């Protein structure tokens, strides 16, 4: 299956598009490498930035991890409008259970380019953390991507 290109890359020449595809494939492969942990990986941020930074609508993504914090799967769970995505905790839990995840990293973009989380972002993250804990899935982080900037809930002490 061919790697889906980020929106910005679709305007590039075919050879440049192939370079972006190759970079995304290498980053994703690095994330899946045995022993590669997501607890402090810059590759996660780079990969998410490539996936989400230039989208015109908000997308909510989950990275599901095993007990060693290695990538099992990544799912785009919700797509919204230019400034809002409706997130349903039960759907996040269903996806986590489907992948038999032990942990998760959540991420979504702000098409405005402003990475600062809203109050609604903070509230839904709290609900998701509580809901995931009920089924023994640990929420490691929630990243908000706004252009090239990324805000980490974990780094801010919000998780």
Tab-separated table of N, CA, C and O in Angstrom, residues 21-149:
chain	number	residue	atom	x	y	z
A	21	UNK	N	7.742	10.510	0.813
A	21	UNK	CA	7.260	9.144	1.105
A	21	UNK	C	8.357	8.320	1.773
A	21	UNK	O	8.103	7.600	2.740
A	22	UNK	N	9.570	8.423	1.243
A	22	UNK	CA	10.695	7.670	1.795
A	22	UNK	C	10.970	8.096	3.238
A	22	UNK	O	11.167	7.250	4.112
A	23	UNK	N	10.952	9.408	3.506
A	23	UNK	CA	11.193	9.906	4.863
A	23	UNK	C	10.125	9.401	5.823
A	23	UNK	O	10.432	8.952	6.938
A	24	UNK	N	8.869	9.447	5.399
A	24	UNK	CA	7.780	8.976	6.256
A	24	UNK	C	7.901	7.480	6.526
A	24	UNK	O	7.690	7.026	7.652
A	25	UNK	N	8.256	6.718	5.504
A	25	UNK	CA	8.427	5.272	5.660
A	25	UNK	C	9.563	4.971	6.627
A	25	UNK	O	9.440	4.105	7.498
A	26	UNK	N	10.681	5.695	6.499
A	26	UNK	CA	11.818	5.483	7.394
A	26	UNK	C	11.467	5.833	8.842
A	26	UNK	O	11.824	5.098	9.766
A	27	UNK	N	10.762	6.944	9.030
A	27	UNK	CA	10.351	7.316	10.384
A	27	UNK	C	9.411	6.268	10.975
A	27	UNK	O	9.565	5.863	12.124
A	28	UNK	N	8.439	5.820	10.179
A	28	UNK	CA	7.499	4.815	10.685
A	28	UNK	C	8.233	3.510	10.994
A	28	UNK	O	7.973	2.870	12.009
A	29	UNK	N	9.169	3.117	10.144
A	29	UNK	CA	9.948	1.900	10.393
A	29	UNK	C	10.747	2.038	11.689
A	29	UNK	O	10.828	1.114	12.486
A	30	UNK	N	11.318	3.231	11.912
A	30	UNK	CA	12.075	3.475	13.134
A	30	UNK	C	11.170	3.356	14.357
A	30	UNK	O	11.561	2.821	15.382
A	31	UNK	N	9.927	3.816	14.227
A	31	UNK	CA	8.990	3.732	15.340
A	31	UNK	C	8.611	2.292	15.652
A	31	UNK	O	8.272	1.959	16.777
A	32	UNK	N	8.646	1.435	14.640
A	32	UNK	CA	8.270	0.026	14.826
A	32	UNK	C	9.467	-0.867	15.157
A	32	UNK	O	9.301	-2.050	15.406
A	33	UNK	N	10.658	-0.312	15.164
A	33	UNK	CA	11.871	-1.081	15.398
A	33	UNK	C	11.816	-1.759	16.770
A	33	UNK	O	11.496	-1.113	17.765
A	34	UNK	N	12.132	-3.059	16.817
A	34	UNK	CA	12.112	-3.744	18.112
A	34	UNK	C	13.021	-3.026	19.105
A	34	UNK	O	14.143	-2.667	18.783
A	35	UNK	N	12.498	-2.806	20.284
A	35	UNK	CA	13.272	-2.145	21.315
A	35	UNK	C	13.174	-0.630	21.287
A	35	UNK	O	13.600	0.027	22.219
A	36	UNK	N	12.618	-0.055	20.230
A	36	UNK	CA	12.481	1.397	20.162
A	36	UNK	C	11.286	1.808	21.009
A	36	UNK	O	10.160	1.472	20.721
A	37	UNK	N	11.556	2.513	22.078
A	37	UNK	CA	10.510	2.925	23.004
A	37	UNK	C	10.001	4.314	22.661
A	37	UNK	O	10.755	5.162	22.202
A	38	UNK	N	8.735	4.557	22.904
A	38	UNK	CA	8.117	5.842	22.596
A	38	UNK	C	8.178	6.824	23.750
A	38	UNK	O	7.650	7.910	23.648
A	39	UNK	N	8.779	6.465	24.843
A	39	UNK	CA	8.708	7.327	26.010
A	39	UNK	C	9.435	8.655	25.827
A	39	UNK	O	9.073	9.638	26.445
A	40	UNK	N	10.440	8.738	24.975
A	40	UNK	CA	11.145	10.007	24.783
A	40	UNK	C	11.615	10.172	23.341
A	40	UNK	O	12.614	10.822	23.086
A	41	UNK	N	10.916	9.594	22.398
A	41	UNK	CA	11.375	9.562	21.021
A	41	UNK	C	11.032	10.827	20.242
A	41	UNK	O	9.886	11.259	20.195
A	42	UNK	N	12.047	11.416	19.615
A	42	UNK	CA	11.818	12.559	18.722
A	42	UNK	C	11.223	12.081	17.404
A	42	UNK	O	10.575	12.856	16.705
A	43	UNK	N	11.435	10.819	17.071
A	43	UNK	CA	10.877	10.267	15.838
A	43	UNK	C	9.351	10.331	15.862
A	43	UNK	O	8.719	10.575	14.836
A	44	UNK	N	8.751	10.142	17.040
A	44	UNK	CA	7.288	10.217	17.174
A	44	UNK	C	6.819	11.606	16.774
A	44	UNK	O	5.896	11.766	15.978
A	45	UNK	N	7.466	12.616	17.317
A	45	UNK	CA	7.085	14.001	17.011
A	45	UNK	C	7.265	14.309	15.531
A	45	UNK	O	6.403	14.929	14.918
A	46	UNK	N	8.395	13.886	14.973
A	46	UNK	CA	8.650	14.149	13.556
A	46	UNK	C	7.606	13.469	12.680
A	46	UNK	O	7.085	14.062	11.732
A	47	UNK	N	7.297	12.224	13.007
A	47	UNK	CA	6.325	11.476	12.218
A	47	UNK	C	4.938	12.114	12.322
A	47	UNK	O	4.259	12.310	11.318
A	48	UNK	N	4.529	12.468	13.544
A	48	UNK	CA	3.232	13.114	13.726
A	48	UNK	C	3.174	14.469	13.023
A	48	UNK	O	2.156	14.832	12.443
A	49	UNK	N	4.267	15.209	13.087
A	49	UNK	CA	4.313	16.504	12.406
A	49	UNK	C	4.100	16.305	10.906
A	49	UNK	O	3.321	17.028	10.272
A	50	UNK	N	4.772	15.313	10.319
A	50	UNK	CA	4.592	15.029	8.894
A	50	UNK	C	3.155	14.606	8.582
A	50	UNK	O	2.606	14.978	7.555
A	51	UNK	N	2.556	13.843	9.475
A	51	UNK	CA	1.206	13.335	9.243
A	51	UNK	C	0.127	14.402	9.406
A	51	UNK	O	-0.842	14.427	8.656
A	52	UNK	N	0.289	15.297	10.398
A	52	UNK	CA	-0.823	16.140	10.822
A	52	UNK	C	-0.661	17.645	10.608
A	52	UNK	O	-1.650	18.366	10.549
A	53	UNK	N	0.565	18.128	10.525
A	53	UNK	CA	0.797	19.576	10.583
A	53	UNK	C	0.110	20.371	9.486
A	53	UNK	O	-0.305	21.506	9.712
A	54	UNK	N	-0.024	19.826	8.313
A	54	UNK	CA	-0.541	20.620	7.193
A	54	UNK	C	-1.982	20.291	6.813
A	54	UNK	O	-2.469	20.786	5.805
A	55	UNK	N	-2.650	19.492	7.623
A	55	UNK	CA	-4.028	19.132	7.302
A	55	UNK	C	-4.954	20.341	7.437
A	55	UNK	O	-4.756	21.196	8.297
A	56	UNK	N	-5.985	20.366	6.607
A	56	UNK	CA	-6.933	21.477	6.627
A	56	UNK	C	-8.058	21.273	7.638
A	56	UNK	O	-8.800	22.195	7.943
A	57	UNK	N	-8.195	20.055	8.146
A	57	UNK	CA	-9.217	19.731	9.144
A	57	UNK	C	-8.531	19.068	10.334
A	57	UNK	O	-7.478	18.451	10.189
A	58	UNK	N	-9.170	19.181	11.483
A	58	UNK	CA	-8.624	18.513	12.658
A	58	UNK	C	-8.755	17.002	12.508
A	58	UNK	O	-9.787	16.508	12.050
A	59	UNK	N	-7.694	16.299	12.881
A	59	UNK	CA	-7.719	14.837	12.945
A	59	UNK	C	-7.189	14.402	14.296
A	59	UNK	O	-6.223	14.966	14.797
A	60	UNK	N	-7.839	13.400	14.858
A	60	UNK	CA	-7.466	12.855	16.150
A	60	UNK	C	-6.918	11.458	15.920
A	60	UNK	O	-7.611	10.589	15.395
A	61	UNK	N	-5.672	11.254	16.315
A	61	UNK	CA	-4.949	10.020	16.054
A	61	UNK	C	-4.520	9.367	17.365
A	61	UNK	O	-4.227	10.069	18.331
A	62	UNK	N	-4.479	8.060	17.370
A	62	UNK	CA	-3.971	7.321	18.527
A	62	UNK	C	-2.858	6.392	18.071
A	62	UNK	O	-2.980	5.720	17.045
A	63	UNK	N	-1.779	6.395	18.831
A	63	UNK	CA	-0.691	5.440	18.636
A	63	UNK	C	-0.831	4.425	19.760
A	63	UNK	O	-0.776	4.784	20.941
A	64	UNK	N	-1.049	3.179	19.393
A	64	UNK	CA	-1.239	2.128	20.384
A	64	UNK	C	0.061	1.359	20.554
A	64	UNK	O	0.702	0.960	19.568
A	65	UNK	N	0.442	1.145	21.819
A	65	UNK	CA	1.742	0.574	22.153
A	65	UNK	C	1.595	-0.695	22.978
A	65	UNK	O	0.600	-0.871	23.693
A	66	UNK	N	2.623	-1.537	22.892
A	66	UNK	CA	2.630	-2.743	23.721
A	66	UNK	C	3.171	-2.415	25.115
A	66	UNK	O	3.424	-1.245	25.430
A	67	UNK	N	3.376	-3.418	25.936
A	67	UNK	CA	3.816	-3.183	27.316
A	67	UNK	C	5.240	-2.642	27.400
A	67	UNK	O	5.640	-2.103	28.436
A	68	UNK	N	5.996	-2.756	26.313
A	68	UNK	CA	7.354	-2.200	26.246
A	68	UNK	C	7.367	-0.841	25.554
A	68	UNK	O	8.416	-0.322	25.214
A	69	UNK	N	6.175	-0.281	25.308
A	69	UNK	CA	5.976	1.016	24.644
A	69	UNK	C	6.502	1.039	23.215
A	69	UNK	O	6.996	2.054	22.740
A	70	UNK	N	6.353	-0.095	22.534
A	70	UNK	CA	6.666	-0.177	21.104
A	70	UNK	C	5.367	-0.084	20.325
A	70	UNK	O	4.320	-0.557	20.783
A	71	UNK	N	5.441	0.496	19.143
A	71	UNK	CA	4.248	0.720	18.333
A	71	UNK	C	3.613	-0.589	17.877
A	71	UNK	O	4.281	-1.447	17.310
A	72	UNK	N	2.313	-0.713	18.134
A	72	UNK	CA	1.508	-1.808	17.603
A	72	UNK	C	0.774	-1.310	16.366
A	72	UNK	O	0.783	-1.936	15.318
A	73	UNK	N	0.099	-0.149	16.515
A	73	UNK	CA	-0.711	0.395	15.424
A	73	UNK	C	-0.931	1.884	15.637
A	73	UNK	O	-0.790	2.383	16.751
A	74	UNK	N	-1.264	2.551	14.557
A	74	UNK	CA	-1.696	3.944	14.650
A	74	UNK	C	-2.985	4.075	13.863
A	74	UNK	O	-3.122	3.539	12.774
A	75	UNK	N	-3.954	4.735	14.478
A	75	UNK	CA	-5.276	4.892	13.874
A	75	UNK	C	-5.693	6.351	13.913
A	75	UNK	O	-5.578	6.997	14.958
A	76	UNK	N	-6.187	6.855	12.789
A	76	UNK	CA	-6.892	8.131	12.809
A	76	UNK	C	-8.326	7.796	13.193
A	76	UNK	O	-9.042	7.140	12.445
A	77	UNK	N	-8.717	8.219	14.390
A	77	UNK	CA	-10.003	7.818	14.940
A	77	UNK	C	-11.132	8.783	14.612
A	77	UNK	O	-12.280	8.369	14.482
A	78	UNK	N	-10.804	10.067	14.490
A	78	UNK	CA	-11.832	11.076	14.244
A	78	UNK	C	-11.293	12.161	13.328
A	78	UNK	O	-10.142	12.554	13.442
A	79	UNK	N	-12.143	12.640	12.440
A	79	UNK	CA	-11.833	13.779	11.582
A	79	UNK	C	-12.937	14.800	11.793
A	79	UNK	O	-14.112	14.451	11.818
A	80	UNK	N	-12.534	16.053	11.944
A	80	UNK	CA	-13.518	17.079	12.245
A	80	UNK	C	-13.529	18.210	11.240
A	80	UNK	O	-13.318	17.996	10.045
A	81	UNK	N	-13.734	19.397	11.754
A	81	UNK	CA	-13.816	20.601	10.934
A	81	UNK	C	-12.498	21.359	11.044
A	81	UNK	O	-11.517	20.837	11.570
A	82	UNK	N	-12.502	22.601	10.608
A	82	UNK	CA	-11.263	23.394	10.661
A	82	UNK	C	-10.850	23.752	12.080
A	82	UNK	O	-9.693	24.081	12.315
A	83	UNK	N	-11.770	23.660	13.037
A	83	UNK	CA	-11.387	24.033	14.405
A	83	UNK	C	-12.004	23.146	15.497
A	83	UNK	O	-12.019	23.522	16.657
A	84	UNK	N	-12.509	21.972	15.133
A	84	UNK	CA	-13.113	21.113	16.142
A	84	UNK	C	-13.186	19.666	15.646
A	84	UNK	O	-13.466	19.421	14.480
A	85	UNK	N	-12.955	18.749	16.566
A	85	UNK	CA	-13.165	17.328	16.304
A	85	UNK	C	-13.936	16.753	17.479
A	85	UNK	O	-13.554	16.958	18.637
A	86	UNK	N	-14.987	16.048	17.204
A	86	UNK	CA	-15.757	15.371	18.245
A	86	UNK	C	-15.052	14.062	18.577
A	86	UNK	O	-14.836	13.230	17.693
A	87	UNK	N	-14.654	13.882	19.837
A	87	UNK	CA	-13.936	12.689	20.267
A	87	UNK	C	-14.837	11.899	21.219
A	87	UNK	O	-15.376	12.456	22.176
A	88	UNK	N	-14.995	10.613	20.939
A	88	UNK	CA	-15.836	9.728	21.752
A	88	UNK	C	-14.938	8.724	22.481
A	88	UNK	O	-14.329	7.854	21.842
A	89	UNK	N	-14.842	8.837	23.813
A	89	UNK	CA	-13.965	7.937	24.575
A	89	UNK	C	-14.210	6.452	24.306
A	89	UNK	O	-13.254	5.679	24.224
A	90	UNK	N	-15.468	6.040	24.116
A	90	UNK	CA	-15.729	4.616	23.890
A	90	UNK	C	-15.054	4.118	22.619
A	90	UNK	O	-14.609	2.981	22.553
A	91	UNK	N	-14.967	4.966	21.586
A	91	UNK	CA	-14.313	4.567	20.331
A	91	UNK	C	-12.801	4.445	20.509
A	91	UNK	O	-12.164	3.585	19.900
A	92	UNK	N	-12.229	5.303	21.340
A	92	UNK	CA	-10.792	5.211	21.624
A	92	UNK	C	-10.514	3.911	22.373
A	92	UNK	O	-9.569	3.177	22.043
A	93	UNK	N	-11.347	3.597	23.355
A	93	UNK	CA	-11.195	2.351	24.112
A	93	UNK	C	-11.362	1.138	23.199
A	93	UNK	O	-10.568	0.190	23.261
A	94	UNK	N	-12.377	1.153	22.338
A	94	UNK	CA	-12.593	0.031	21.410
A	94	UNK	C	-11.358	-0.205	20.544
A	94	UNK	O	-10.944	-1.357	20.353
A	95	UNK	N	-10.788	0.863	20.030
A	95	UNK	CA	-9.600	0.723	19.182
A	95	UNK	C	-8.421	0.180	19.990
A	95	UNK	O	-7.681	-0.689	19.519
A	96	UNK	N	-8.241	0.674	21.200
A	96	UNK	CA	-7.156	0.183	22.052
A	96	UNK	C	-7.291	-1.292	22.378
A	96	UNK	O	-6.315	-2.049	22.340
A	97	UNK	N	-8.520	-1.713	22.671
A	97	UNK	CA	-8.757	-3.130	22.965
A	97	UNK	C	-8.577	-3.995	21.716
A	97	UNK	O	-8.057	-5.113	21.792
A	98	UNK	N	-9.003	-3.472	20.575
A	98	UNK	CA	-8.846	-4.214	19.311
A	98	UNK	C	-7.367	-4.532	19.052
A	98	UNK	O	-7.031	-5.619	18.592
A	99	UNK	N	-6.493	-3.592	19.404
A	99	UNK	CA	-5.058	-3.778	19.174
A	99	UNK	C	-4.344	-4.401	20.372
A	99	UNK	O	-3.133	-4.575	20.337
A	100	UNK	N	-5.109	-4.713	21.425
A	100	UNK	CA	-4.542	-5.284	22.642
A	100	UNK	C	-3.423	-4.398	23.199
A	100	UNK	O	-2.363	-4.867	23.605
A	101	UNK	N	-3.678	-3.103	23.214
A	101	UNK	CA	-2.679	-2.129	23.636
A	101	UNK	C	-2.529	-2.094	25.154
A	101	UNK	O	-3.491	-2.261	25.896
A	102	UNK	N	-1.299	-1.830	25.586
A	102	UNK	CA	-1.014	-1.613	27.001
A	102	UNK	C	-0.901	-0.122	27.296
A	102	UNK	O	-1.067	0.300	28.443
A	103	UNK	N	-0.621	0.661	26.253
A	103	UNK	CA	-0.448	2.103	26.424
A	103	UNK	C	-0.858	2.810	25.136
A	103	UNK	O	-0.988	2.181	24.080
A	104	UNK	N	-1.038	4.124	25.254
A	104	UNK	CA	-1.423	4.919	24.083
A	104	UNK	C	-0.811	6.305	24.166
A	104	UNK	O	-0.587	6.841	25.250
A	105	UNK	N	-0.554	6.854	22.998
A	105	UNK	CA	-0.195	8.260	22.840
A	105	UNK	C	-1.249	8.835	21.908
A	105	UNK	O	-1.472	8.301	20.817
A	106	UNK	N	-1.901	9.892	22.342
A	106	UNK	CA	-2.916	10.540	21.529
A	106	UNK	C	-2.322	11.776	20.881
A	106	UNK	O	-1.407	12.387	21.427
A	107	UNK	N	-2.859	12.142	19.731
A	107	UNK	CA	-2.387	13.350	19.053
A	107	UNK	C	-3.502	13.907	18.196
A	107	UNK	O	-4.334	13.163	17.679
A	108	UNK	N	-3.522	15.221	18.087
A	108	UNK	CA	-4.417	15.850	17.126
A	108	UNK	C	-3.785	17.162	16.670
A	108	UNK	O	-2.878	17.687	17.303
A	109	UNK	N	-4.269	17.637	15.545
A	109	UNK	CA	-3.709	18.855	14.975
A	109	UNK	C	-4.660	20.028	15.159
A	109	UNK	O	-5.855	19.852	15.350
A	110	UNK	N	-4.092	21.206	15.116
A	110	UNK	CA	-4.846	22.456	15.052
A	110	UNK	C	-4.503	23.102	13.717
A	110	UNK	O	-3.400	23.631	13.550
A	111	UNK	N	-5.414	23.041	12.742
A	111	UNK	CA	-5.141	23.616	11.420
A	111	UNK	C	-4.788	25.103	11.449
A	111	UNK	O	-4.137	25.603	10.536
A	112	UNK	N	-5.155	25.802	12.520
A	112	UNK	CA	-4.828	27.219	12.646
A	112	UNK	C	-3.329	27.448	12.767
A	112	UNK	O	-2.841	28.560	12.554
A	113	UNK	N	-2.586	26.391	13.136
A	113	UNK	CA	-1.147	26.519	13.346
A	113	UNK	C	-0.789	26.823	14.789
A	113	UNK	O	0.373	26.805	15.161
A	114	UNK	N	-1.783	27.059	15.618
A	114	UNK	CA	-1.571	27.350	17.046
A	114	UNK	C	-1.629	26.037	17.830
A	114	UNK	O	-2.670	25.396	17.889
A	115	UNK	N	-0.500	25.656	18.430
A	115	UNK	CA	-0.417	24.364	19.108
A	115	UNK	C	-0.955	24.383	20.540
A	115	UNK	O	-1.142	23.321	21.132
A	116	UNK	N	-1.213	25.549	21.085
A	116	UNK	CA	-1.678	25.628	22.472
A	116	UNK	C	-3.014	24.894	22.638
A	116	UNK	O	-3.979	25.195	21.940
A	117	UNK	N	-3.072	23.911	23.568
A	117	UNK	CA	-4.308	23.164	23.786
A	117	UNK	C	-5.415	24.052	24.340
A	117	UNK	O	-5.168	24.936	25.169
A	118	UNK	N	-6.624	23.793	23.901
A	118	UNK	CA	-7.792	24.512	24.407
A	118	UNK	C	-8.246	23.868	25.716
A	118	UNK	O	-7.802	22.770	26.081
A	119	UNK	N	-9.165	24.539	26.394
A	119	UNK	CA	-9.752	23.962	27.603
A	119	UNK	C	-10.485	22.669	27.253
A	119	UNK	O	-10.437	21.699	28.002
A	120	UNK	N	-11.154	22.654	26.095
A	120	UNK	CA	-11.849	21.434	25.656
A	120	UNK	C	-10.851	20.291	25.447
A	120	UNK	O	-11.146	19.135	25.781
A	121	UNK	N	-9.669	20.594	24.907
A	121	UNK	CA	-8.624	19.578	24.729
A	121	UNK	C	-8.223	18.995	26.084
A	121	UNK	O	-8.050	17.781	26.234
A	122	UNK	N	-8.072	19.856	27.063
A	122	UNK	CA	-7.658	19.403	28.396
A	122	UNK	C	-8.756	18.553	29.045
A	122	UNK	O	-8.459	17.521	29.661
A	123	UNK	N	-10.007	18.955	28.869
A	123	UNK	CA	-11.107	18.202	29.468
A	123	UNK	C	-11.253	16.813	28.849
A	123	UNK	O	-11.391	15.817	29.562
A	124	UNK	N	-11.213	16.735	27.513
A	124	UNK	CA	-11.378	15.425	26.871
A	124	UNK	C	-10.187	14.521	27.186
A	124	UNK	O	-10.350	13.310	27.347
A	125	UNK	N	-9.011	15.097	27.333
A	125	UNK	CA	-7.839	14.288	27.677
A	125	UNK	C	-8.010	13.670	29.063
A	125	UNK	O	-7.690	12.494	29.268
A	126	UNK	N	-8.536	14.432	30.001
A	126	UNK	CA	-8.810	13.888	31.334
A	126	UNK	C	-9.817	12.749	31.282
A	126	UNK	O	-9.635	11.717	31.935
A	127	UNK	N	-10.877	12.941	30.503
A	127	UNK	CA	-11.891	11.879	30.351
A	127	UNK	C	-11.284	10.641	29.702
A	127	UNK	O	-11.561	9.510	30.108
A	128	UNK	N	-10.469	10.854	28.671
A	128	UNK	CA	-9.842	9.723	27.984
A	128	UNK	C	-8.888	8.976	28.907
A	128	UNK	O	-8.862	7.738	28.909
A	129	UNK	N	-8.130	9.709	29.691
A	129	UNK	CA	-7.204	9.058	30.629
A	129	UNK	C	-7.978	8.164	31.598
A	129	UNK	O	-7.615	7.003	31.805
A	130	UNK	N	-9.056	8.702	32.186
A	130	UNK	CA	-9.873	7.923	33.123
A	130	UNK	C	-10.497	6.710	32.453
A	130	UNK	O	-10.501	5.609	33.007
A	131	UNK	N	-11.019	6.894	31.262
A	131	UNK	CA	-11.687	5.807	30.545
A	131	UNK	C	-10.699	4.715	30.164
A	131	UNK	O	-10.984	3.524	30.326
A	132	UNK	N	-9.544	5.105	29.660
A	132	UNK	CA	-8.527	4.122	29.280
A	132	UNK	C	-8.011	3.352	30.499
A	132	UNK	O	-7.742	2.153	30.408
A	133	UNK	N	-7.877	4.043	31.629
A	133	UNK	CA	-7.411	3.368	32.845
A	133	UNK	C	-8.356	2.235	33.261
A	133	UNK	O	-7.908	1.231	33.817
A	134	UNK	N	-9.649	2.395	32.978
A	134	UNK	CA	-10.623	1.359	33.342
A	134	UNK	C	-10.346	0.035	32.641
A	134	UNK	O	-10.738	-1.023	33.146
A	135	UNK	N	-9.691	0.092	31.488
A	135	UNK	CA	-9.385	-1.138	30.748
A	135	UNK	C	-7.872	-1.386	30.701
A	135	UNK	O	-7.358	-2.080	29.830
A	136	UNK	N	-7.154	-0.797	31.647
A	136	UNK	CA	-5.707	-1.019	31.814
A	136	UNK	C	-4.877	-0.587	30.610
A	136	UNK	O	-3.897	-1.248	30.246
A	137	UNK	N	-5.265	0.512	29.987
A	137	UNK	CA	-4.451	1.114	28.931
A	137	UNK	C	-3.942	2.441	29.495
A	137	UNK	O	-4.734	3.313	29.851
A	138	UNK	N	-2.637	2.552	29.595
A	138	UNK	CA	-2.018	3.745	30.188
A	138	UNK	C	-1.871	4.836	29.130
A	138	UNK	O	-1.322	4.600	28.058
A	139	UNK	N	-2.367	6.026	29.427
A	139	UNK	CA	-2.206	7.160	28.522
A	139	UNK	C	-0.869	7.827	28.828
A	139	UNK	O	-0.691	8.411	29.899
A	140	UNK	N	0.071	7.717	27.883
A	140	UNK	CA	1.413	8.263	28.088
A	140	UNK	C	1.498	9.744	27.765
A	140	UNK	O	2.231	10.486	28.421
A	141	UNK	N	0.764	10.176	26.731
A	141	UNK	CA	0.846	11.580	26.335
A	141	UNK	C	-0.289	11.917	25.388
A	141	UNK	O	-0.920	11.036	24.811
A	142	UNK	N	-0.542	13.198	25.273
A	142	UNK	CA	-1.435	13.743	24.252
A	142	UNK	C	-0.665	14.907	23.647
A	142	UNK	O	-0.259	15.828	24.353
A	143	UNK	N	-0.420	14.830	22.360
A	143	UNK	CA	0.350	15.854	21.650
A	143	UNK	C	-0.579	16.659	20.765
A	143	UNK	O	-1.409	16.098	20.053
A	144	UNK	N	-0.415	17.978	20.808
A	144	UNK	CA	-1.189	18.860	19.940
A	144	UNK	C	-0.213	19.479	18.957
A	144	UNK	O	0.772	20.113	19.350
A	145	UNK	N	-0.487	19.266	17.667
A	145	UNK	CA	0.396	19.737	16.599
A	145	UNK	C	-0.230	20.960	15.962
A	145	UNK	O	-1.360	20.923	15.495
A	146	UNK	N	0.512	22.045	15.957
A	146	UNK	CA	0.081	23.275	15.301
A	146	UNK	C	1.216	23.760	14.432
A	146	UNK	O	2.199	24.309	14.948
A	147	UNK	N	1.155	23.498	13.138
A	147	UNK	CA	2.283	23.830	12.263
A	147	UNK	C	3.489	23.018	12.677
A	147	UNK	O	3.397	21.806	12.853
A	148	UNK	N	4.613	23.690	12.904
A	148	UNK	CA	5.822	22.966	13.318
A	148	UNK	C	5.917	22.807	14.832
A	148	UNK	O	6.763	22.085	15.331
A	149	UNK	N	5.033	23.484	15.579
A	149	UNK	CA	5.059	23.418	17.038
A	149	UNK	C	4.235	22.240	17.548
A	149	UNK	O	3.199	21.900	16.980
